[in-house]
Structures are given as structure tokens and as C-alpha cells.
Amino acid sequence: MPDQPRVLVAGTAAGEVLHLDEPLSFWGGLDATDGRIIDRRHPQVDRVVAGRVLAMPHGRGSSSASSVLCEAVRAGTAPVAILMAEPDELVALGAIVAEEIYGVVVPVVVVGHEAYQGLVDGERVTVGPDGTVGRA
Amino acid sequence: MTLRLDERDEARLAGDEGPAVRTAIRVVTRLATVMGADRLLDVTGAHIDSCLYHGQAVLDFADHLADAGARVAVPTTLNVSSLDLLHPELDRGDPVESRQSRRLMERFEEMGCRPTWTCAPYQLETRPSFGEQVAWAESNAIVFANSVLGARTHRYGDFADICCAIIGRAPAAGLHLDENRRATVVVRLQGVSSELIGRDVLYPVLGGLIGRLVGRGVPVVDGLPPGVSEDRLKALGAASAATGTVGMFHMVGSTPEASTLVDALHGREPDEEVAVTAADLRAARDRLSTTTDDRLRTVSLGTPHYSITEIGRLVELLGDGRVADGVAFYVSTGRDIYHEVELRGWADRLADAGVTVVTDTCTYFTPIIEDLGGTAMTDSAKWAYYAPGNLGVEVVFGSVEDCVASAMTGRVVRDESIWADA
């Protein structure tokens, strides 16, 4: 039985998956001006998260992660949705505040390890308000 | 788990205490749901990281709150910002961004926060007591509060910190609760020389290693002599919170909830036991460097902000010596500590030796460093971890002794002998 998705921030989205093989700290790891991954130790360094459905294990590191995500939403460089193997409230919080002050919803869903592993880089998926991930 | 709010929480959510309080409690309750909390609890203090400028969004949020008349309900300290207000001439950044940063800082002062501008609020005169519930942001401060002070904070981030401060409440979840403070992973040192155990440099390296090993678990370090100093615990915690997601660690005989290994484990079996050898530590140390180029341009110490003891050690190591021409040497600290540095007469000594003291901010995200070419050296695992990405600089990690010796010769020198097997 696959894990039931747990919705941290509810919304709908569609886009191509960017699959991160390791946790990413948005702060120090993501450039909000262009959405590029700048953590040189990260396997997906130089990939761009903007407009993608970001699949990641969870966040990492500094407590400024929420600000960077919120700034990326404001700047239009954020992922359209974030699917994680494990819950991460710093990631959720960045999306919550972006919704509160800009009214832009970036759904954040904990899909579990199995579903995270099953997401293929480059495939097109949809995210439903109940957290279901569909293959487009 | 369903979140149950008390009468006052509900009234605030309905807007009875104005729009700022309403926004704050909306954010905290949404966060509480994410964290799986069944209620909110009172906090007695807060430490805010939201005052560090990361672009327009953080200023928009501060404006949103401050314009609506927000005030903090509990004593609240402020983390580093992007500016050194005491030494504005050091700023090499974009003047527009500097104005935005200054504006952001002012908005938090308007909301009643104390302008402490330090990432090490645990080095201020008053700090949380054992068992006190607080809402702290800044990863190194969080891990210190939980691990070394035995205060209780979850890993708050930007936005949550100020919202908790405004309502004086936080989600009753995570590290606020006993059951989540239990050590889950035993980290046992094996075959590590007493020489290395006696050196400051072990602790950031061990912390960096632990962060990668345990991810989000609560580690307990076993096998070190009791009474490890606060500065060493600080370095370990900061490193583990940078490379991993550690919000709390125990060290048997050194941290307050780990008088014994059994205490740290709450009498239960650990989920995992990991042995750390001298070879593991050498590998962890090597991961903290990005270059072998020994032409030194920059030395940066003080991440997290140096304590008065650490600055004293630096003054001692510098002796009558001077930093070589062509090397820029920075040490970051809080303005309160800097005041004490001045009182002790060390400020002149540091200046004479060619050391630039940076306050209120830190050199790994603020445009202060003169020359990003060549090699930068640091004794901080956190600086080594973040600076290459943030600044585009190449870094070599070393002990504070290595950093000072290298600065004086202009070439990277490291004492390799201390890293040998026991």
C-alpha cells in the first residue's frame, strides 16, 4: 500500500518533475532571483526549480529556508508544487506565508518515500487539492 | 491530530485583537497543523531571524505586520542582519539592497524587538533557563538553546519566529515536548586520539559529520570526557544544523539532559548506533574544503559569532604578530561581545594585527570580503559549508591555530599530526 499523501499546503498544480536526489537547503542552496540550485555539493546543482514540480526528500539546514521560498514565489522563480518524502515545516511555512501575503498558492504535499522515489525527472504530473499526484 | 485552540486564540483568529495579531495567529495555527500539534503553548521569549534581508518578500511581510501595528508580546532578540551598523564602511553591497536591509531592521525594532543583531543570543547577559519554552529561529541558536541550555524550542524559521513573538504562543509539538527530545542515534567515538579530543577543531568537524549521519534524528555523543565547553558545543551544534537538520543533540556528561547515556535515551533503546573513527573525522574535515590552492587571500572566523573567550584565544594566538600583506582577516561577533572586547583593550590589538572585526552580521552572506579570488580559510564548519555557494569563494577549513599561522605566512598551513589515529 502506498502512503496516503499528507497535504501541508493545499492547492492544484501541473508541471514537469524536477527530482532532487538529496535534501536541499533553500537558503544557501537556491538563488531566488532565477530559481537555480547553487549548493555546489548538491547533485542537482545548476538545475532550475522555476515552474517545476519539485520532488525532494525534505529540506535541510538554515532556518531562513522559508524566506527564500517565499521570495522565489514573489519573484516568479518558485516551483509550482513541492512533493516531499518527509514533512518539512520550513518549506511549508514559506508557502503558507506566500499565500497569506501574495495570494499565490504553491501546494506542498508529503507523498512518502515510495511515491517520491517513483517520481521521474522530466515527467509531467498534476497535483490535486487532496494531494493526489496524477500522470498527465 | 486536531488542533484545539483556547478561547483567546479563537478570538485572535477572529480578529478581536486587530489585523496584525490575526495574521500572526493564522500563520502559527497553520504551522501548528503542519507540525501535528494539538494545541498552542505559551512562550517566554523569542529570537528572530526574519530580520535578515533575503529579498523583497521578507520586507513585505514585516511591513504587513508593522503597518498593522504589531508588537511583540514577549522579550525578543534579533539575529544578524545583512549590515554591520557599527562598521558601515565595510559594506561593499548594492546601496539599494543596503537601504532595504536597513528598512527591514527598523521595522523589527518598531515591533519592540531588541536590536541585539547576533546569531549567538545565548552569549547575551540574559538567556533562557533550563526547561523554559521559547520560540527561536536561527539554526545554530536553536540547537544551542535545546542542547546546551535545556530550553525548549522547535526549529522555527523566518516568519514563524515573529508570529510566535507577537502572540507569545507556539505550537505544542516537536522539541517543545519531552518525547521528541529523546536521543535516537548514539554516536560513539572510537580510536580518536586524546590529542584531537583536546582541540577545538574536533567539534565543528564532528558536528558536520553528525549532521550528515543523523539527518533529522536526535543524536547523543558518547565517548568524550565530561564538561565539554560551551564554545565547543556551540561549534558542534552549528555544524550539525548546517549539514543536517539537527535541532538538538546530547553529549553524555556535558549537556543538561544527558547526565548519563540512559538519561539521554529516556531509558529506551536507540534506533541506531554509529561508530566514528579518526578516519571518518579526516574524511569529514576534507569535505569542508573545496580547494588545495594554498595562496591565502582571506581568513574568516566567528561563525557563529565568537564568544569573548574565543576572541581572547585569537588575541593570544596573534601575540605580537601581524597578518601578512595581501591577506584580509575577519572575525565576526555580536555588538555586546564587541563592547567587552573594547573594554578589555583588545580592539586596538586586533586592529594593529590587521584583523577586521565585523559586528551585527556575518561574512558568509554579506558583501564585506574584499577579494573573493584565492583561498579563504575558516575554523567554522558552517562558514565552510555555506560560503562557497553564497559567495563563490574557494575555502579551506582548519583550526583557529591553522588559520592564524596561515594568515601570518600568507600560505595555507595545517597541522596534520593531530588527525592521526590514536
XYZ file of C-alpha atoms in Angstrom:
558
model
C 0.000 0.000 0.000
C 1.455 3.383 -0.939
C 1.433 6.037 1.796
C -1.561 8.383 1.864
C -0.465 11.862 0.796
C -0.430 14.439 3.593
C -1.291 17.929 2.423
C 0.715 20.684 4.155
C -0.448 23.441 1.810
C -3.456 22.639 -0.349
C -3.747 23.649 -3.979
C -3.570 22.409 -7.542
C -0.641 22.451 -9.945
C 0.732 20.832 -13.087
C 4.248 20.678 -14.437
C 7.392 18.689 -15.151
C 9.072 16.947 -12.248
C 12.493 18.104 -11.099
C 13.724 15.222 -8.966
C 16.273 16.068 -6.269
C 18.327 13.106 -5.106
C 19.312 14.740 -1.812
C 17.698 17.169 0.647
C 18.190 20.810 -0.318
C 18.530 23.852 1.914
C 16.808 26.669 0.030
C 18.889 29.154 1.980
C 22.397 28.973 0.568
C 21.188 26.335 -1.862
C 18.741 28.204 -4.090
C 19.109 31.532 -5.875
C 15.653 33.147 -5.678
C 16.449 35.593 -8.472
C 16.495 32.841 -11.096
C 15.424 29.677 -9.250
C 18.774 27.968 -9.794
C 20.249 25.453 -7.330
C 23.579 26.893 -6.171
C 24.645 24.388 -3.497
C 27.810 23.081 -5.126
C 27.676 19.901 -3.062
C 24.167 19.082 -4.272
C 23.844 16.520 -7.106
C 21.312 18.732 -8.916
C 23.448 21.900 -8.745
C 22.674 24.353 -11.588
C 19.219 22.875 -12.273
C 16.367 25.413 -12.195
C 13.310 24.834 -9.964
C 11.145 27.583 -11.501
C 7.856 26.272 -12.867
C 8.704 22.679 -11.935
C 7.038 20.203 -9.623
C 9.897 19.836 -7.182
C 10.310 16.326 -5.769
C 12.674 16.263 -2.801
C 13.340 14.110 0.291
C 12.937 17.136 2.612
C 14.655 20.442 3.317
C 17.921 20.894 5.150
C 19.831 23.366 7.262
C 19.247 27.007 7.907
C 16.010 28.369 9.289
C 15.977 31.017 6.536
C 14.693 28.435 4.060
C 11.135 29.767 4.350
C 12.141 33.297 3.320
C 13.965 32.123 0.249
C 10.996 30.059 -0.890
C 8.625 32.973 -0.259
C 10.917 35.330 -2.161
C 11.074 32.868 -5.050
C 7.244 32.829 -5.129
C 7.193 36.640 -5.218
C 9.856 36.722 -7.938
C 8.094 34.051 -10.005
C 11.033 31.637 -9.747
C 9.450 29.107 -7.357
C 8.405 25.562 -8.151
C 4.672 25.225 -8.951
C 4.382 22.486 -6.326
C 6.642 20.707 -3.851
C 6.338 16.967 -3.221
C 8.405 15.615 -0.335
C 9.215 12.194 1.090
C 9.025 13.567 4.640
C 7.324 16.574 6.223
C 9.327 19.791 6.476
C 7.674 22.710 8.153
C 10.230 25.286 6.986
C 9.289 24.505 3.410
C 5.568 24.522 4.258
C 5.883 27.827 6.090
C 7.477 29.587 3.119
C 4.494 28.522 1.033
C 1.970 29.443 3.784
C 3.302 32.999 4.078
C 3.474 33.411 0.299
C -0.228 32.528 0.226
C -1.001 34.914 3.121
C 0.730 37.963 1.636
C 0.701 37.358 -2.136
C -2.285 35.054 -2.542
C -0.161 32.651 -4.641
C -0.614 29.004 -3.730
C 2.283 26.576 -4.073
C 0.898 23.221 -2.929
C 3.188 21.321 -0.549
C 2.454 17.629 -0.140
C 4.204 14.852 1.785
C 3.887 11.923 -0.594
C 6.054 9.410 1.327
C 9.311 7.755 0.358
C 7.903 5.314 -2.150
C 5.999 7.906 -4.156
C 8.958 10.302 -4.002
C 11.257 7.602 -5.390
C 8.684 6.827 -8.087
C 8.649 10.381 -9.445
C 10.744 10.519 -12.607
C 12.732 13.592 -13.551
C 11.124 15.302 -16.540
C 7.740 13.543 -16.424
C 4.599 15.709 -16.433
C 2.404 15.396 -13.361
C -0.608 17.093 -11.827
C -1.166 17.755 -8.131
C -4.729 17.739 -6.808
C -6.141 19.630 -3.796
C -6.218 16.369 -1.798
C -2.536 15.781 -2.590
C -3.027 13.120 -5.243
C -0.362 13.081 -7.925
C -1.566 12.245 -11.418
C 0.437 11.403 -14.517
C -0.596 13.800 -17.265
C -4.244 15.148 15.443
C -6.729 18.014 15.571
C -5.617 21.406 16.737
C -7.706 22.692 19.661
C -7.493 26.398 20.318
C -8.351 28.140 23.571
C -10.834 30.991 23.803
C -8.256 33.720 23.396
C -6.641 32.000 20.399
C -10.084 31.798 18.769
C -10.803 35.458 19.480
C -7.475 36.479 17.976
C -8.169 34.364 14.930
C -11.486 36.169 14.577
C -9.614 39.475 14.553
C -10.569 40.721 18.045
C -7.004 41.938 18.691
C -6.525 43.553 15.314
C -5.216 42.535 11.903
C -1.545 42.066 12.897
C -2.390 39.599 15.646
C -4.815 37.885 13.297
C -2.137 37.375 10.635
C 0.316 36.146 13.277
C -2.061 33.586 14.740
C -3.194 32.445 11.279
C 0.414 31.647 10.386
C 1.088 29.957 13.760
C -2.062 27.831 13.624
C -1.397 26.751 10.028
C 2.141 25.850 11.101
C 0.778 24.026 14.161
C -1.369 21.890 11.870
C 1.648 21.085 9.690
C 3.592 20.115 12.824
C 0.752 17.930 14.101
C 0.250 19.986 17.285
C -2.965 19.523 19.289
C -2.686 22.924 20.992
C -0.537 26.044 21.310
C 1.614 26.718 24.384
C 2.925 29.925 25.974
C 6.496 31.010 25.240
C 8.548 33.382 27.385
C 10.883 34.718 24.720
C 11.741 34.718 21.047
C 14.760 35.102 18.781
C 14.047 36.430 15.316
C 15.841 35.527 12.107
C 13.337 37.275 9.832
C 15.378 40.497 10.143
C 17.961 39.175 7.693
C 17.217 40.553 4.250
C 16.620 37.860 1.621
C 14.784 39.982 -0.867
C 11.554 41.896 -1.064
C 9.352 39.141 0.409
C 10.710 39.405 3.958
C 10.301 43.172 3.896
C 6.768 42.818 2.512
C 5.888 40.540 5.426
C 7.464 42.835 8.042
C 5.626 45.810 6.509
C 2.401 43.821 6.535
C 2.768 43.274 10.294
C 4.342 46.576 11.367
C 1.940 48.705 9.306
C -0.901 46.965 11.152
C 0.663 47.969 14.483
C 2.193 44.628 15.501
C 4.105 44.488 18.826
C 5.935 41.529 20.304
C 4.277 40.095 23.431
C 7.472 38.585 24.935
C 11.143 39.699 25.230
C 12.559 39.234 21.743
C 16.120 39.383 20.417
C 17.181 39.927 16.813
C 19.510 37.756 14.768
C 22.240 39.046 12.484
C 21.128 41.273 9.667
C 22.774 41.976 6.336
C 24.512 45.132 7.590
C 27.245 45.964 10.065
C 25.775 49.106 11.608
C 28.866 49.743 13.728
C 31.221 49.484 10.732
C 29.187 50.657 7.709
C 32.373 51.335 5.736
C 32.844 47.557 5.373
C 29.747 47.220 3.189
C 30.548 46.552 -0.465
C 26.985 45.728 -1.417
C 24.406 47.301 -3.640
C 23.226 50.556 -1.977
C 19.576 49.854 -2.849
C 19.747 46.481 -1.146
C 21.504 48.042 1.846
C 18.640 50.533 2.215
C 16.112 47.694 2.048
C 18.082 45.794 4.700
C 18.170 48.839 6.962
C 14.448 49.353 6.481
C 13.791 45.740 7.438
C 15.848 46.109 10.623
C 13.915 49.255 11.574
C 10.579 47.504 11.128
C 11.559 44.836 13.660
C 12.771 47.450 16.130
C 9.414 49.212 15.695
C 7.677 45.986 16.681
C 9.542 46.071 20.012
C 12.405 43.635 19.345
C 15.795 44.320 20.973
C 18.470 45.306 18.419
C 20.966 42.657 19.529
C 21.972 41.673 15.966
C 23.638 38.417 16.865
C 23.297 34.785 15.810
C 24.511 33.813 19.287
C 21.789 35.205 21.597
C 22.887 32.583 24.138
C 26.015 34.736 24.641
C 23.917 37.698 25.831
C 23.594 38.509 29.524
C 20.135 37.035 29.896
C 19.304 33.767 28.265
C 16.603 31.133 28.680
C 16.754 28.844 31.691
C 16.513 25.080 31.774
C 13.037 23.921 30.780
C 11.885 27.351 29.545
C 9.637 27.300 26.451
C 10.806 29.785 23.792
C 10.386 30.362 20.059
C 13.812 30.694 18.498
C 14.893 30.875 14.908
C 18.457 30.606 13.502
C 19.598 27.010 13.264
C 22.704 27.316 15.445
C 20.822 29.210 18.164
C 18.028 26.636 18.159
C 20.385 23.724 18.626
C 22.267 25.579 21.374
C 19.084 26.519 23.251
C 17.806 22.955 23.222
C 21.058 21.098 23.722
C 23.222 23.292 25.923
C 20.699 25.427 27.835
C 17.990 22.765 28.073
C 15.456 25.408 26.996
C 12.802 24.209 24.592
C 12.262 25.475 21.100
C 11.277 23.842 17.916
C 13.244 24.642 14.737
C 11.476 27.875 13.870
C 12.284 29.748 10.745
C 11.641 33.102 9.287
C 8.040 34.337 9.652
C 7.142 31.783 12.361
C 9.564 33.447 14.773
C 7.959 36.905 14.657
C 4.434 35.469 14.552
C 5.096 33.438 17.736
C 6.628 36.542 19.351
C 3.562 38.655 18.528
C 1.136 36.202 20.121
C 3.517 34.767 22.761
C 2.417 31.279 21.704
C 3.905 28.409 19.748
C 2.697 25.012 18.516
C 2.916 22.331 21.240
C 4.921 19.936 19.102
C 8.419 18.943 18.117
C 11.215 19.769 20.531
C 8.838 21.594 22.906
C 7.676 18.155 24.070
C 9.560 15.623 26.215
C 9.112 12.658 23.923
C 10.757 14.366 20.950
C 13.867 15.249 22.957
C 14.865 11.632 23.435
C 18.159 10.683 21.775
C 17.521 8.367 18.830
C 21.034 7.841 17.488
C 24.097 7.011 19.592
C 27.298 8.401 18.076
C 30.302 6.753 19.713
C 33.875 7.931 19.185
C 36.326 5.071 18.641
C 40.085 5.283 18.302
C 40.126 9.086 18.333
C 43.307 10.413 19.948
C 43.156 12.332 23.210
C 45.202 14.992 21.398
C 42.342 15.601 18.940
C 39.698 15.363 21.671
C 41.504 18.198 23.444
C 41.382 20.505 20.395
C 38.628 22.960 19.442
C 38.850 21.821 15.821
C 37.384 18.394 16.570
C 33.969 19.792 17.438
C 32.883 21.528 14.212
C 34.187 18.569 12.208
C 32.320 16.089 14.400
C 29.210 18.284 14.140
C 29.406 18.357 10.350
C 29.756 14.586 10.309
C 26.861 14.104 12.727
C 24.577 16.330 10.644
C 25.134 14.066 7.646
C 24.839 10.869 9.685
C 21.661 11.514 11.618
C 19.733 13.809 9.310
C 16.726 14.725 11.424
C 17.328 12.410 14.383
C 18.400 13.494 17.869
C 21.994 12.328 18.307
C 23.757 11.602 21.572
C 27.546 11.740 21.512
C 29.230 9.235 23.786
C 32.899 8.692 24.478
C 34.103 12.233 25.196
C 35.351 13.373 28.603
C 32.649 15.236 30.592
C 32.414 19.012 30.800
C 32.989 19.957 27.156
C 32.967 23.773 26.938
C 30.037 25.831 25.653
C 32.145 27.133 22.762
C 32.873 23.609 21.590
C 29.243 22.552 21.960
C 28.280 25.675 20.008
C 30.627 24.734 17.141
C 29.367 21.152 17.081
C 25.725 22.191 17.087
C 26.134 24.878 14.426
C 27.876 22.440 12.088
C 25.291 19.696 12.609
C 22.462 22.143 11.938
C 24.130 23.269 8.697
C 24.975 19.891 7.165
C 21.872 18.214 8.572
C 18.641 19.218 10.205
C 19.681 18.723 13.796
C 17.626 20.784 16.266
C 19.017 19.142 19.368
C 21.872 16.886 20.382
C 23.008 15.377 23.635
C 26.554 14.796 24.822
C 26.952 12.441 27.748
C 28.364 14.318 30.733
C 28.246 17.725 29.017
C 24.652 18.630 28.140
C 21.922 19.008 30.775
C 19.587 16.251 29.613
C 22.393 13.704 29.281
C 23.936 13.124 32.706
C 24.132 9.534 31.519
C 23.567 7.782 28.221
C 20.446 6.171 29.681
C 19.040 9.611 30.579
C 19.575 10.884 27.043
C 17.833 7.791 25.654
C 14.961 8.206 28.158
C 15.722 4.663 29.260
C 14.924 3.203 25.849
C 16.991 1.518 23.166
C 18.416 3.801 20.460
C 17.097 3.458 16.920
C 20.659 3.375 15.651
C 24.263 3.269 16.886
C 27.097 4.684 14.822
C 30.849 4.472 15.445
C 33.011 7.446 14.443
C 36.715 6.796 13.852
C 39.678 9.086 13.225
C 39.433 8.153 9.532
C 35.770 9.267 9.468
C 36.787 12.562 11.040
C 39.568 13.123 8.498
C 37.086 12.491 5.689
C 34.576 14.864 7.294
C 37.277 17.510 7.656
C 38.255 17.118 3.993
C 34.627 17.565 2.898
C 34.757 21.053 4.412
C 37.411 22.241 1.936
C 36.844 22.977 -1.752
C 40.412 23.682 -2.878
C 44.061 22.720 -2.389
C 45.270 26.117 -3.603
C 47.439 27.344 -0.737
C 47.542 31.023 -1.771
C 45.622 32.600 1.074
C 43.571 35.781 0.499
C 41.008 35.712 3.302
C 40.551 34.341 6.789
C 37.109 34.410 8.354
C 36.408 33.413 11.942
C 33.342 33.886 14.112
C 30.541 31.811 12.578
C 28.562 31.588 14.836
C 29.608 34.877 16.444
C 32.736 34.449 18.518
C 32.381 34.498 22.297
C 34.633 36.643 24.467
C 36.652 33.502 25.280
C 37.175 32.708 21.598
C 38.299 36.277 20.869
C 40.661 36.049 23.827
C 42.157 32.906 22.320
C 42.582 34.693 18.974
C 44.340 37.620 20.668
C 46.629 35.150 22.413
C 47.454 33.303 19.181
C 48.187 36.560 17.348
C 50.649 37.560 20.093
C 52.739 40.400 18.723
C 52.374 39.066 15.199
C 50.671 40.591 12.206
C 48.616 39.278 9.345
C 50.685 39.047 6.141
C 50.225 41.674 3.424
C 47.589 40.625 0.926
C 45.578 38.634 3.464
C 42.289 40.042 4.769
C 41.405 38.676 8.207
C 37.867 38.970 9.601
C 36.328 37.926 12.884
C 32.582 38.251 13.407
C 30.926 38.794 16.761
C 27.916 40.365 18.415
C 27.948 44.052 19.369
C 27.602 43.162 23.065
C 30.708 40.982 22.920
C 32.479 43.661 20.878
C 31.789 46.165 23.635
C 33.556 43.865 26.044
C 36.419 43.418 23.547
C 36.854 47.197 23.620
C 36.728 47.329 27.408
C 39.450 44.705 27.623
C 41.640 46.722 25.260
C 41.644 44.000 22.623
C 40.057 46.067 19.833
C 43.279 48.048 19.255
C 45.384 44.933 19.466
C 43.247 43.216 16.814
C 43.366 46.283 14.558
C 47.159 46.510 14.940
C 47.469 42.857 13.975
C 45.485 43.530 10.799
C 42.259 41.886 11.962
C 38.924 43.433 10.962
C 36.135 42.928 13.485
C 32.691 42.554 11.943
C 29.595 43.003 14.117
C 25.830 42.693 13.591
C 26.240 40.479 10.532
C 28.422 37.706 9.151
C 30.901 37.468 6.300
C 29.403 34.456 4.562
C 26.345 36.240 3.196
C 27.176 39.924 3.398
C 29.345 41.636 0.779
C 32.250 42.527 3.041
C 35.139 40.363 1.892
C 37.500 42.391 -0.307
C 38.881 39.739 -2.625
C 36.979 36.564 -3.392
C 39.836 35.233 -5.550
C 42.419 32.957 -3.934
C 41.667 30.809 -0.935
C 39.568 31.688 2.092
C 40.253 29.903 5.334
C 37.936 29.388 8.285
C 37.657 27.485 11.551
C 33.884 27.292 11.109
C 32.252 24.258 9.530
C 29.149 26.362 8.942
C 31.097 29.041 7.080
C 32.922 26.368 5.079
C 29.607 24.753 4.232
C 27.765 27.875 3.050
C 30.361 30.375 1.782
C 31.287 28.600 -1.483
C 27.632 28.657 -2.601
C 26.836 32.121 -1.290
C 29.999 33.967 -2.254
C 31.590 31.783 -4.936
C 34.739 31.585 -2.832
C 37.086 28.579 -2.514
C 37.561 27.500 1.071
C 39.982 25.563 3.254
C 38.829 24.507 6.690
C 41.344 24.470 9.539
C 41.718 25.015 13.255
C 41.930 28.540 14.620
C 45.647 27.825 15.195
C 45.987 26.862 11.499
C 44.075 29.981 10.437
C 46.309 32.333 12.421
C 49.528 30.583 11.363
C 48.409 30.689 7.724
C 47.399 34.349 7.922
C 50.849 35.278 9.173
C 52.668 33.488 6.339
C 50.134 34.155 3.550
C 50.057 30.443 2.706
C 47.698 27.749 3.936
C 49.391 25.659 6.605
C 47.641 22.985 8.615
C 48.820 20.808 11.459
C 48.056 17.326 10.112
C 49.598 15.461 13.041
C 46.609 15.904 15.355
C 44.366 13.988 12.930
C 46.317 10.712 13.207
C 44.759 7.525 14.604
C 45.046 7.048 18.369
